[in-house]
Tab-separated table of C-alpha atoms in Angstrom:
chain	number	residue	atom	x	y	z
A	14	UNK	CA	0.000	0.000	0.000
A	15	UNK	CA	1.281	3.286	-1.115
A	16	UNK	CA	2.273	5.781	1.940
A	17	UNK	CA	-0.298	8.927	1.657
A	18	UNK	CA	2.195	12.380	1.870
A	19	UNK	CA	1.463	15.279	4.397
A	20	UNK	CA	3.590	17.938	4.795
A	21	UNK	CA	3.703	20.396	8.281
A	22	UNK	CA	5.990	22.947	10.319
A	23	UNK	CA	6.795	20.741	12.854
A	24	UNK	CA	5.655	16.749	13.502
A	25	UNK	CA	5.500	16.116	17.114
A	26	UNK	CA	5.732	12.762	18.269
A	27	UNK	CA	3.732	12.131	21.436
A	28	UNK	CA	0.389	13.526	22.928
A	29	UNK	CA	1.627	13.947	26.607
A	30	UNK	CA	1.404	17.422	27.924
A	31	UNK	CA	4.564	18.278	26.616
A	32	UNK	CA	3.814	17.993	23.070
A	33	UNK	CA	0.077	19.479	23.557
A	34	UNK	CA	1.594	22.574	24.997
A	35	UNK	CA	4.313	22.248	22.229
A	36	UNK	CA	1.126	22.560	20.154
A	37	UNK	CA	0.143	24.969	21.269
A	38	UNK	CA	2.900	27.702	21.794
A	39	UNK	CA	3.306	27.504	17.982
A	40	UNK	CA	0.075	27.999	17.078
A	41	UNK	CA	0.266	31.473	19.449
A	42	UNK	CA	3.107	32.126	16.547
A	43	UNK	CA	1.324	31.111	13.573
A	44	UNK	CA	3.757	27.576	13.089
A	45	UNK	CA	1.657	24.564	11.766
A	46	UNK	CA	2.067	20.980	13.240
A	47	UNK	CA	0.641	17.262	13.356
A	48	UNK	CA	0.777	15.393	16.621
A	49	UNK	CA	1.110	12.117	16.269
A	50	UNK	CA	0.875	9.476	19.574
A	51	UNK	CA	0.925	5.420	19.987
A	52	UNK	CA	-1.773	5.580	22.011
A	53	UNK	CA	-5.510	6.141	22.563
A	54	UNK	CA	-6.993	9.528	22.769
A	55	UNK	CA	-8.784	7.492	25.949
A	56	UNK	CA	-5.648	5.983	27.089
A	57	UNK	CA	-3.274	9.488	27.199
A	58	UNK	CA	-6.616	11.430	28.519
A	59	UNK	CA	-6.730	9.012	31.591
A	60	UNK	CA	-2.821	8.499	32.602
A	61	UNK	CA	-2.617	9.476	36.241
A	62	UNK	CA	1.049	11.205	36.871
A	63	UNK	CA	2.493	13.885	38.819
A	64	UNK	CA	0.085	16.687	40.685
A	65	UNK	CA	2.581	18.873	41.385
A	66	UNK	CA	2.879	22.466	39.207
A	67	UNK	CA	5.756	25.158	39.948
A	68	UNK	CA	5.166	29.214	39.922
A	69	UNK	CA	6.521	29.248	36.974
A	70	UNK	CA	4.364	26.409	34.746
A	71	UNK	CA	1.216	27.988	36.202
A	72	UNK	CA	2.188	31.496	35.199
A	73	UNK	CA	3.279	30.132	31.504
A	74	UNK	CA	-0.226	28.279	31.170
A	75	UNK	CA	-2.061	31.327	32.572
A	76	UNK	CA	-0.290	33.405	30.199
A	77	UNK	CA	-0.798	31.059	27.208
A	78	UNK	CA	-4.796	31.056	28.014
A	79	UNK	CA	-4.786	28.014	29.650
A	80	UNK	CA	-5.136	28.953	33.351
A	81	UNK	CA	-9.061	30.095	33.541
A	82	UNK	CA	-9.987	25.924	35.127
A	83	UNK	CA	-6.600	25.881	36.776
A	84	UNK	CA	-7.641	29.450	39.032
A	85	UNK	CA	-10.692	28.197	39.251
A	86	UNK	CA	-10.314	24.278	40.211
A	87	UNK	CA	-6.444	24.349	41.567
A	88	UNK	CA	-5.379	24.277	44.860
A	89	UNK	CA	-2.455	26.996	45.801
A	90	UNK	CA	-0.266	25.701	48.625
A	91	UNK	CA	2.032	28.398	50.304
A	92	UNK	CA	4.655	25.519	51.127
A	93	UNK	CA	4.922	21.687	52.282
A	94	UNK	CA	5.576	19.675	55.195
A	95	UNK	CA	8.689	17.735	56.393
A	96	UNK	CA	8.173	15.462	59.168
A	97	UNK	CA	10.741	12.836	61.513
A	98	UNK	CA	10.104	11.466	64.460
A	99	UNK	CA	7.925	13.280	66.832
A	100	UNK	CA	8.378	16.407	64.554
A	101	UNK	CA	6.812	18.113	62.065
A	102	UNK	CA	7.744	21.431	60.117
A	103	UNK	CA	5.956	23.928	57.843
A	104	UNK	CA	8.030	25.394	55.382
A	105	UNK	CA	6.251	28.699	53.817
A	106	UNK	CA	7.522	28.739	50.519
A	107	UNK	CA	5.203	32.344	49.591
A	108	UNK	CA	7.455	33.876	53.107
A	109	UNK	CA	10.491	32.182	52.130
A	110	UNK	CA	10.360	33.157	48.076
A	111	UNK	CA	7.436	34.565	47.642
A	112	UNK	CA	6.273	32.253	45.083
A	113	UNK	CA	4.304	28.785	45.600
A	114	UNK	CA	3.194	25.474	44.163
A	115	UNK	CA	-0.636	24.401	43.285
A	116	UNK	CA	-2.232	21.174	43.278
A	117	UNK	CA	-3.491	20.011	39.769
A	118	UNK	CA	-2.685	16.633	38.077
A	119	UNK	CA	-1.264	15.598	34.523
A	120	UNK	CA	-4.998	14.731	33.873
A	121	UNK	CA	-6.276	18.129	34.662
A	122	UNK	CA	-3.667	19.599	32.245
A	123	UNK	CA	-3.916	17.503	29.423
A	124	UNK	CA	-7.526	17.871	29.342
A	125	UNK	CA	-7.166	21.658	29.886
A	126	UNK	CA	-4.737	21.314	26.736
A	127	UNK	CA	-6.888	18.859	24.360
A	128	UNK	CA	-9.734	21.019	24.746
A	129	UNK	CA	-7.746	23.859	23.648
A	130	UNK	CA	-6.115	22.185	20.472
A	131	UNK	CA	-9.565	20.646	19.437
A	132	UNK	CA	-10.925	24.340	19.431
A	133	UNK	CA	-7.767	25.104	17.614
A	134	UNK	CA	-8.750	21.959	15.334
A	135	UNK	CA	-4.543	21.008	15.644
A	136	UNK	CA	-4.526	17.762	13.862
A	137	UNK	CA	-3.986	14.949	15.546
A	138	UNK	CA	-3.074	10.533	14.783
A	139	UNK	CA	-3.583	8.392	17.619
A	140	UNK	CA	-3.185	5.040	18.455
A	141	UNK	CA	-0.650	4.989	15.295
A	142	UNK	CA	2.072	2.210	14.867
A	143	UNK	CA	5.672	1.597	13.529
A	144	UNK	CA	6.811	4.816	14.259
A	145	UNK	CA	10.037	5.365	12.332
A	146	UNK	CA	11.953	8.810	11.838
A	147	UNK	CA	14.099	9.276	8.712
A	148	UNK	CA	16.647	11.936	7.423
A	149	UNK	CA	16.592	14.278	10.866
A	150	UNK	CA	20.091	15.387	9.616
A	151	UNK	CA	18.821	17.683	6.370
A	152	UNK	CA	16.275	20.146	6.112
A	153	UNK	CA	13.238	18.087	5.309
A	154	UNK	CA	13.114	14.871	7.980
A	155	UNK	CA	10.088	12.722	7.963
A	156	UNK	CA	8.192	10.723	10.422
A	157	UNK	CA	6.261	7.425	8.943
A	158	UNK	CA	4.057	5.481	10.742
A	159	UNK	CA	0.914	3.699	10.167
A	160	UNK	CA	-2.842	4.894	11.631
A	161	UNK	CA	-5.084	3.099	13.245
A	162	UNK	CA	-7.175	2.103	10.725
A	163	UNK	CA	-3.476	0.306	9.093
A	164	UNK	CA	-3.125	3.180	6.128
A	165	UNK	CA	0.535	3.946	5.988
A	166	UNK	CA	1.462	7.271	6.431
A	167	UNK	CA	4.625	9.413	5.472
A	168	UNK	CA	4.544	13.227	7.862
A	169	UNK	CA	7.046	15.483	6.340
A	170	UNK	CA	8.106	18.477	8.382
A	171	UNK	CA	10.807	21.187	8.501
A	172	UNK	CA	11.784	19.778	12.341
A	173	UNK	CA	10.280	16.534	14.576
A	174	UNK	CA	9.570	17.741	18.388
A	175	UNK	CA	10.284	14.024	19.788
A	176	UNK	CA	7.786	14.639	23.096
A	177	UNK	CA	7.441	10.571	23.063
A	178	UNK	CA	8.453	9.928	26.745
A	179	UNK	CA	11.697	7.353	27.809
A	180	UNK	CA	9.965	4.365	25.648
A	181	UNK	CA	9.722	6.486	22.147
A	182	UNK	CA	11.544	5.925	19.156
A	183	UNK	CA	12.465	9.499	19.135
A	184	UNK	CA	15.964	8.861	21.589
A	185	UNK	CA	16.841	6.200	19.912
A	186	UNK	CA	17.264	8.025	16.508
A	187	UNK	CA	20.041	9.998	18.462
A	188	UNK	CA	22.553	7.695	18.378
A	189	UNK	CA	25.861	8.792	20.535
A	190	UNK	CA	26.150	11.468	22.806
A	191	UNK	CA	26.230	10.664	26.519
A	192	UNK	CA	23.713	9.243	28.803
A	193	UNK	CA	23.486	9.011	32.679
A	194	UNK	CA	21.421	6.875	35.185
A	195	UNK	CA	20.471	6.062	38.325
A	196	UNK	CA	18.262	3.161	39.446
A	197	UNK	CA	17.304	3.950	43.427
A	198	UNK	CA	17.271	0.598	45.995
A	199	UNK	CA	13.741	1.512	46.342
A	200	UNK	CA	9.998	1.924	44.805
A	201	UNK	CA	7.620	4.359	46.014
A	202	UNK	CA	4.148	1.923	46.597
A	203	UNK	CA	1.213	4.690	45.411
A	204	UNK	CA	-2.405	4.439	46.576
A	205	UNK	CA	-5.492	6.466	45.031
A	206	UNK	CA	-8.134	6.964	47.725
A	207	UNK	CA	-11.757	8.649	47.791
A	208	UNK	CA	-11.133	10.402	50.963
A	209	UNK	CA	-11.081	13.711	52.282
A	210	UNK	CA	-7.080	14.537	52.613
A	211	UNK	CA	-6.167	14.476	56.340
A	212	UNK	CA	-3.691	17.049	55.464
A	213	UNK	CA	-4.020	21.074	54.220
A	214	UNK	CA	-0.576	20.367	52.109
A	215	UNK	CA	1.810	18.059	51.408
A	216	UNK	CA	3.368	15.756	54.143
A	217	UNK	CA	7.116	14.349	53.198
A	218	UNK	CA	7.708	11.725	56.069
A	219	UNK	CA	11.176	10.384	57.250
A	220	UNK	CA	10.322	7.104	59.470
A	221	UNK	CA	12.384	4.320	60.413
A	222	UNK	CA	9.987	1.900	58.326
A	223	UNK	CA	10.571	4.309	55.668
A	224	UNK	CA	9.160	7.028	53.418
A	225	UNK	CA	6.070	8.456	53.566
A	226	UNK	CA	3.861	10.824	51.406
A	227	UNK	CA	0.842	12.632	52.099
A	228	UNK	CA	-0.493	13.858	48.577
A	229	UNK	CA	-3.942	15.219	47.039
A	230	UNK	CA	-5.846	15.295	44.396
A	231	UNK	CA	-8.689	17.125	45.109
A	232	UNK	CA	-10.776	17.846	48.329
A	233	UNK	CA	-12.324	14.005	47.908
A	234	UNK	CA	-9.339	12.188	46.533
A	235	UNK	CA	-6.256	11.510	48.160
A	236	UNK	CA	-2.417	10.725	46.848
A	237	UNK	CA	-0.292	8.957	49.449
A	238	UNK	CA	2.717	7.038	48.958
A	239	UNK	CA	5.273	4.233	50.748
A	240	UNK	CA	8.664	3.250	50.447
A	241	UNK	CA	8.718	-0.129	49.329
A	242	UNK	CA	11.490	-2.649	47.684
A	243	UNK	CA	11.438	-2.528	44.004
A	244	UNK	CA	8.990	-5.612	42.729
A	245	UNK	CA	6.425	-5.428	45.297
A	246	UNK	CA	3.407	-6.937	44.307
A	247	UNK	CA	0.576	-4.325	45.028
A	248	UNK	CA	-1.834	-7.384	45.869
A	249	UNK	CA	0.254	-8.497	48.623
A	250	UNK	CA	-1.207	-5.261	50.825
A	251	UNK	CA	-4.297	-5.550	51.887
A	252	UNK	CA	-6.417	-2.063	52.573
A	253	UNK	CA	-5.681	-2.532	56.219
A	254	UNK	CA	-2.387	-2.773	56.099
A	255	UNK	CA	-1.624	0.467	53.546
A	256	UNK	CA	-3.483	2.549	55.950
A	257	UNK	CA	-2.000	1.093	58.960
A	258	UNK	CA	1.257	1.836	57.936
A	259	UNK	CA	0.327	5.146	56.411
A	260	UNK	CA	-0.816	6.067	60.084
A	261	UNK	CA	2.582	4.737	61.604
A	262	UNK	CA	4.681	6.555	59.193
A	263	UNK	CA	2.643	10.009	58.950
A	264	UNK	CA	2.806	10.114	62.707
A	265	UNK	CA	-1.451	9.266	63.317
A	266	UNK	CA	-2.347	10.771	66.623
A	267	UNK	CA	0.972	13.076	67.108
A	268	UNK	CA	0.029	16.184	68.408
A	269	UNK	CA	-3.446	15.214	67.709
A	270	UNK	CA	-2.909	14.819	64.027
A	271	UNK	CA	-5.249	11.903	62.798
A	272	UNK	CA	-5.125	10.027	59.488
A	273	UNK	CA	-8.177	9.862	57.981
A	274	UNK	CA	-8.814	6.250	56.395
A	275	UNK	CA	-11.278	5.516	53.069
A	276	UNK	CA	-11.592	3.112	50.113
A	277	UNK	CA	-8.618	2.600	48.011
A	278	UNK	CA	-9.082	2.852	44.085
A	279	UNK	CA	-6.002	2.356	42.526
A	280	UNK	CA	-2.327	0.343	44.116
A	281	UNK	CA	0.466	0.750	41.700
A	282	UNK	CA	4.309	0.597	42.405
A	283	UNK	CA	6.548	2.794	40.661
A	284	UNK	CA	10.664	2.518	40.101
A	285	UNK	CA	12.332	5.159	40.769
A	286	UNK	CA	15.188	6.492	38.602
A	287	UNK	CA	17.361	9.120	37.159
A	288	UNK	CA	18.038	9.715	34.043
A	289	UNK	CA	19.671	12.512	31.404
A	290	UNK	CA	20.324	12.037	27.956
A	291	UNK	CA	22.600	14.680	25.675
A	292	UNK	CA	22.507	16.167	23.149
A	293	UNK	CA	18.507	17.084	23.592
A	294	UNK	CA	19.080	17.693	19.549
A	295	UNK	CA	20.299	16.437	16.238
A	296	UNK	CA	19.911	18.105	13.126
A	297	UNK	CA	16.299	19.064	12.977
A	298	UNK	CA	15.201	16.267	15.860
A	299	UNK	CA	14.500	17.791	19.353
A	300	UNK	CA	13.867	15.928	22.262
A	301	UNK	CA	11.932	17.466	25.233
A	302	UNK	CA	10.112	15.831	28.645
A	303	UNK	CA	10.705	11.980	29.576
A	304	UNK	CA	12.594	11.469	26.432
A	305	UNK	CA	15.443	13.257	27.414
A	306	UNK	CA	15.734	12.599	30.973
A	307	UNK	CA	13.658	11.405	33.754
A	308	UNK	CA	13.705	12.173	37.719
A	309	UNK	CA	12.253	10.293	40.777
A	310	UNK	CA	9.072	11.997	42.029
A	311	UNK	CA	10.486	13.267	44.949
A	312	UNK	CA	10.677	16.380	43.974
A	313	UNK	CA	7.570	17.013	41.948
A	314	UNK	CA	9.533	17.840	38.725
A	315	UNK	CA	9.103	15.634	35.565
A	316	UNK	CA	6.046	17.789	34.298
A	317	UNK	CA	7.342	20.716	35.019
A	318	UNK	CA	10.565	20.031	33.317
A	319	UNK	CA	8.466	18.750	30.740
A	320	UNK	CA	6.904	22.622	30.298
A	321	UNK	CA	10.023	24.355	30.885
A	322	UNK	CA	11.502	22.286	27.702
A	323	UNK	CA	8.669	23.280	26.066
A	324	UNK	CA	8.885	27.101	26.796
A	325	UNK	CA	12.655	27.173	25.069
A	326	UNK	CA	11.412	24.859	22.835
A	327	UNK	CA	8.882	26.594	20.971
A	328	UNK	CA	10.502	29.926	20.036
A	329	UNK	CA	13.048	28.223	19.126
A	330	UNK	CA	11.088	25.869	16.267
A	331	UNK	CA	9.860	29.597	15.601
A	332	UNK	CA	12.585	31.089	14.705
A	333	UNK	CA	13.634	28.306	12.239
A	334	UNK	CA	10.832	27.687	10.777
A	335	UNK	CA	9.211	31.033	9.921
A	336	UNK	CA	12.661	32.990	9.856
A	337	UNK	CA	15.188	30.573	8.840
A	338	UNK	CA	17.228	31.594	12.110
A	339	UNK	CA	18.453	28.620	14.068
A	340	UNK	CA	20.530	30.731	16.756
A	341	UNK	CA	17.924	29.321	19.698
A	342	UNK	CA	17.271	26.228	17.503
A	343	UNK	CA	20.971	25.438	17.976
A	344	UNK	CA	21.623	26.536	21.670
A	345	UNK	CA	18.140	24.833	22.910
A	346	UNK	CA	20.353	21.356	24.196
A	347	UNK	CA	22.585	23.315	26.445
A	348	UNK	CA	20.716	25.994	27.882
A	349	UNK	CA	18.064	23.283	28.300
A	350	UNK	CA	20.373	20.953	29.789
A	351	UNK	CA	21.410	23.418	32.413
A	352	UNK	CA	17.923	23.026	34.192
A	353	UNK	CA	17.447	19.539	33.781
A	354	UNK	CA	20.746	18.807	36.164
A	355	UNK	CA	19.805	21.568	38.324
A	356	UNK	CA	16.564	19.940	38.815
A	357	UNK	CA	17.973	16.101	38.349
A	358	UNK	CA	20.163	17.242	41.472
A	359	UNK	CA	17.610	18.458	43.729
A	360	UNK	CA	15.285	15.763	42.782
A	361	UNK	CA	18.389	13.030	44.027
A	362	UNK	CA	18.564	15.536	46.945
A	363	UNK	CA	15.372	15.160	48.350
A	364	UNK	CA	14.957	11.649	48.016
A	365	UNK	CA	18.492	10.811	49.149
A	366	UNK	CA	17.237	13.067	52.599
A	367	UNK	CA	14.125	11.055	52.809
A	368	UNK	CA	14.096	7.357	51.745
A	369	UNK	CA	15.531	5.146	54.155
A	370	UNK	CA	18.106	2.864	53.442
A	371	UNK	CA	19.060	0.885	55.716
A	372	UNK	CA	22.668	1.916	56.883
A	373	UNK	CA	22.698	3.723	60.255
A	374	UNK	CA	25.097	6.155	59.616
A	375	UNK	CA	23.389	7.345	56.240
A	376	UNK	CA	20.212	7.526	58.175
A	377	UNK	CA	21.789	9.552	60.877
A	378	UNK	CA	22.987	11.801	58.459
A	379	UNK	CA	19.669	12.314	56.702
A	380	UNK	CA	17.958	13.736	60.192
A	381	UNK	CA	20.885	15.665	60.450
A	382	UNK	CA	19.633	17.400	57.212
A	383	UNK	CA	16.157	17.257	58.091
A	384	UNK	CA	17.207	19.247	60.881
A	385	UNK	CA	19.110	21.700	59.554
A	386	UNK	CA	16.530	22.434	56.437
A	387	UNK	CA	13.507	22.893	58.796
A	388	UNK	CA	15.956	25.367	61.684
A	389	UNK	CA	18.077	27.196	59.117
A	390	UNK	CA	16.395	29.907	56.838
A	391	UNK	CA	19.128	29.620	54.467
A	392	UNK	CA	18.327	25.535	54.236
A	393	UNK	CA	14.532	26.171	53.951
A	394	UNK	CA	15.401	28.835	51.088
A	395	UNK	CA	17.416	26.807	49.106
A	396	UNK	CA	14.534	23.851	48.964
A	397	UNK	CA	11.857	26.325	48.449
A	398	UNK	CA	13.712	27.995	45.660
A	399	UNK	CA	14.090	24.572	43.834
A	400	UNK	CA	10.707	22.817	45.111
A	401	UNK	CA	8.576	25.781	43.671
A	402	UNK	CA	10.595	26.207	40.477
A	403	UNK	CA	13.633	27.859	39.125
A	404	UNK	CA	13.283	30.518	35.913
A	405	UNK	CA	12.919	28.522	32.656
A	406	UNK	CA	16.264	30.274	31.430
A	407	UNK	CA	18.276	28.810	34.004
């Protein structure tokens, strides 16, 4: 079967928030493109991932037109929580910083950002197959694949955004370069519950049995996490056992703090890992999000590095498509890069301080920390500044 032809700006590979928004910041500058994505419209619409947005992704979606459900439906913390045994601190971020985090999932977003591309009518192939990317070294690469009724398909474009997450083909047609990783000794165990939150913001929990983590999802659903060894079988915790271990570790009944059990909708256990590929480029392929580098969840930053690849990513594709100037085009890889081990770091950080692991001096060390981040202003500054998000240029 002969290959039908299209022709577009830019082909982005992957439906994720990070090639939505991609989507839609060139649009804003008149720049065509065809999004093109493995898997259901049902499938990417549903994926459950981080709830976490910085300052700085809230102000670029608010200033993008995206932010009118976010105001509205988001939840604006001033800070978070760091707990150890028989303590608990507030750190203010909005005091601290004067900026802070809200509350609204991958979900939320995506939906936010399919809504606005299906007003925009952006063009979209999903559930596609045999992905394949061809000639990203001269001025007219290609992307062919096959839809999902089995017609073949050939997408050329003046430059592929590969948005496609770790699993993509899009890395893998960047052979070379340099790649580091990090698997952690541990799994974070996450639970989906339709229950009030017990909490008013987040809870990050040093214990002895190991690490705990009060999240949110909305005023009825709550997040929370548990260390756990890599390869445990969700089914081998009962209901009653999550939440009495969620009580031990959260600290249930200290200083009249109580836990606040309800029926669990969803176990999964998630590796944790770190992970940076570079270059973020080649020729006229661009990587941005999870296929360029990943980060544990500690630190609430794979979306939002996601949208801050995005925001250098898009003026960029601009520039080089509508004026033939690749000056951005060419420096995206390093000036992105710069932010993705600032945040890779402080991601390890944080869940280096918190995770247990089972040497005494390590974990002696760790309260040590805890200590002096929740007593020292310059400590608590330093998270704050990271946790709620550093300036896209950095």
């Amino acid at each position: 079967m002969t290959a039908e032809t299209l022709h577009t700006d830019v082909a982005i590979i992957g439906a994720g928030p990070a090639g939505l928004l991609l989507s839609h910041l060139l649009a804003a500058q008149g720049v065509e493109s065809v999004v093109v994505e493995n898997r259901s419209r049902e499938y990417v619409g549903a994926r459950i991932r981080a709830g976490i947005l910085e300052q700085s992704s809230v102000d670029l979606l608010t200033d993008v037109g995206l932010g009118e459900r976010l105001a509205r439906e988001g939840d604006q913390h001033r800070g978070i929580h760091l707990q150890f045994p028989q303590e608990r601190h507030h750190l203010d971020f909005v005091d601290l910083i004067g900026r802070s985090v809200w509350v609204y999932g991958q979900t939320e977003v995506t939906a936010d950002l399919v809504a606005a591309r299906d007003a925009d009518e952006q063009r979209f192939f999903y559930s596609i197959s045999d992905t394949r990317l061809h000639d990203i070294d001269s001025d007219h690469p290609s992307v062919t694949f096959t839809d999902a009724d089995g017609s073949p398909y050939r997408l050329t474009a003046d430059a592929i955004a590969g948005c496609d997450g770790s699993f993509g083909p899009s890395r893998s047609a960047i052979p070379g370069g340099a790649t580091w990783e990090k698997t952690y000794p541990y799994a974070w165990f996450g639970i989906l519950a339709d229950v009030a939150p017990s909490t008013d913001e987040l809870i990050y929990a040093w214990h002895p049995n190991g690490f705990a983590l009060h999240s949110m999802r909305s005023d009825t659903v709550s997040r929370l996490y548990l260390q756990v060894e890599p390869g445990t079988d969700p089914a081998s915790w009962s209901d009653d056992r999550i939440w009495d271990e969620l009580a031990t570790r959260l600290g249930h009944g200290q200083d009249g703090w109580e836990l606040t059990a309800g029926p669990i909708t969803d176990k999964s256990v998630l590796p944790m890992r770190s992970y940076v590929h570079a270059p973020m480029q080649r020729g006229r392929l661009f990587l941005a999000g999870d296929a360029a580098h990943i980060v544990p969840p500690t630190g609430a930053k794979g979306l939002n590095l996601a949208i801050a690849d995005v925001a250098l990513l898009a003026p960029a594709l601009g520039d080089l498509v509508r004026k033939n100037d690749a000056r951005l085009a060419d420096a995206y890889s390093e000036t992105a890069l710069r932010r993705v081990w600032r945040c890779t770091h402080f991601s390890w950080w944080m869940t280096t301080m918190l995770h247990r692991s089972g040497d005494p001096f390590e974990e002696q060390l760790q309260l040590s920390q805890l200590r002096w981040v929740t007593s020292s202003e310059a400590g608590a500054t330093g998270l704050a500044e990271n946790y709620a998000g550093l300036p896209f240029e950095v």
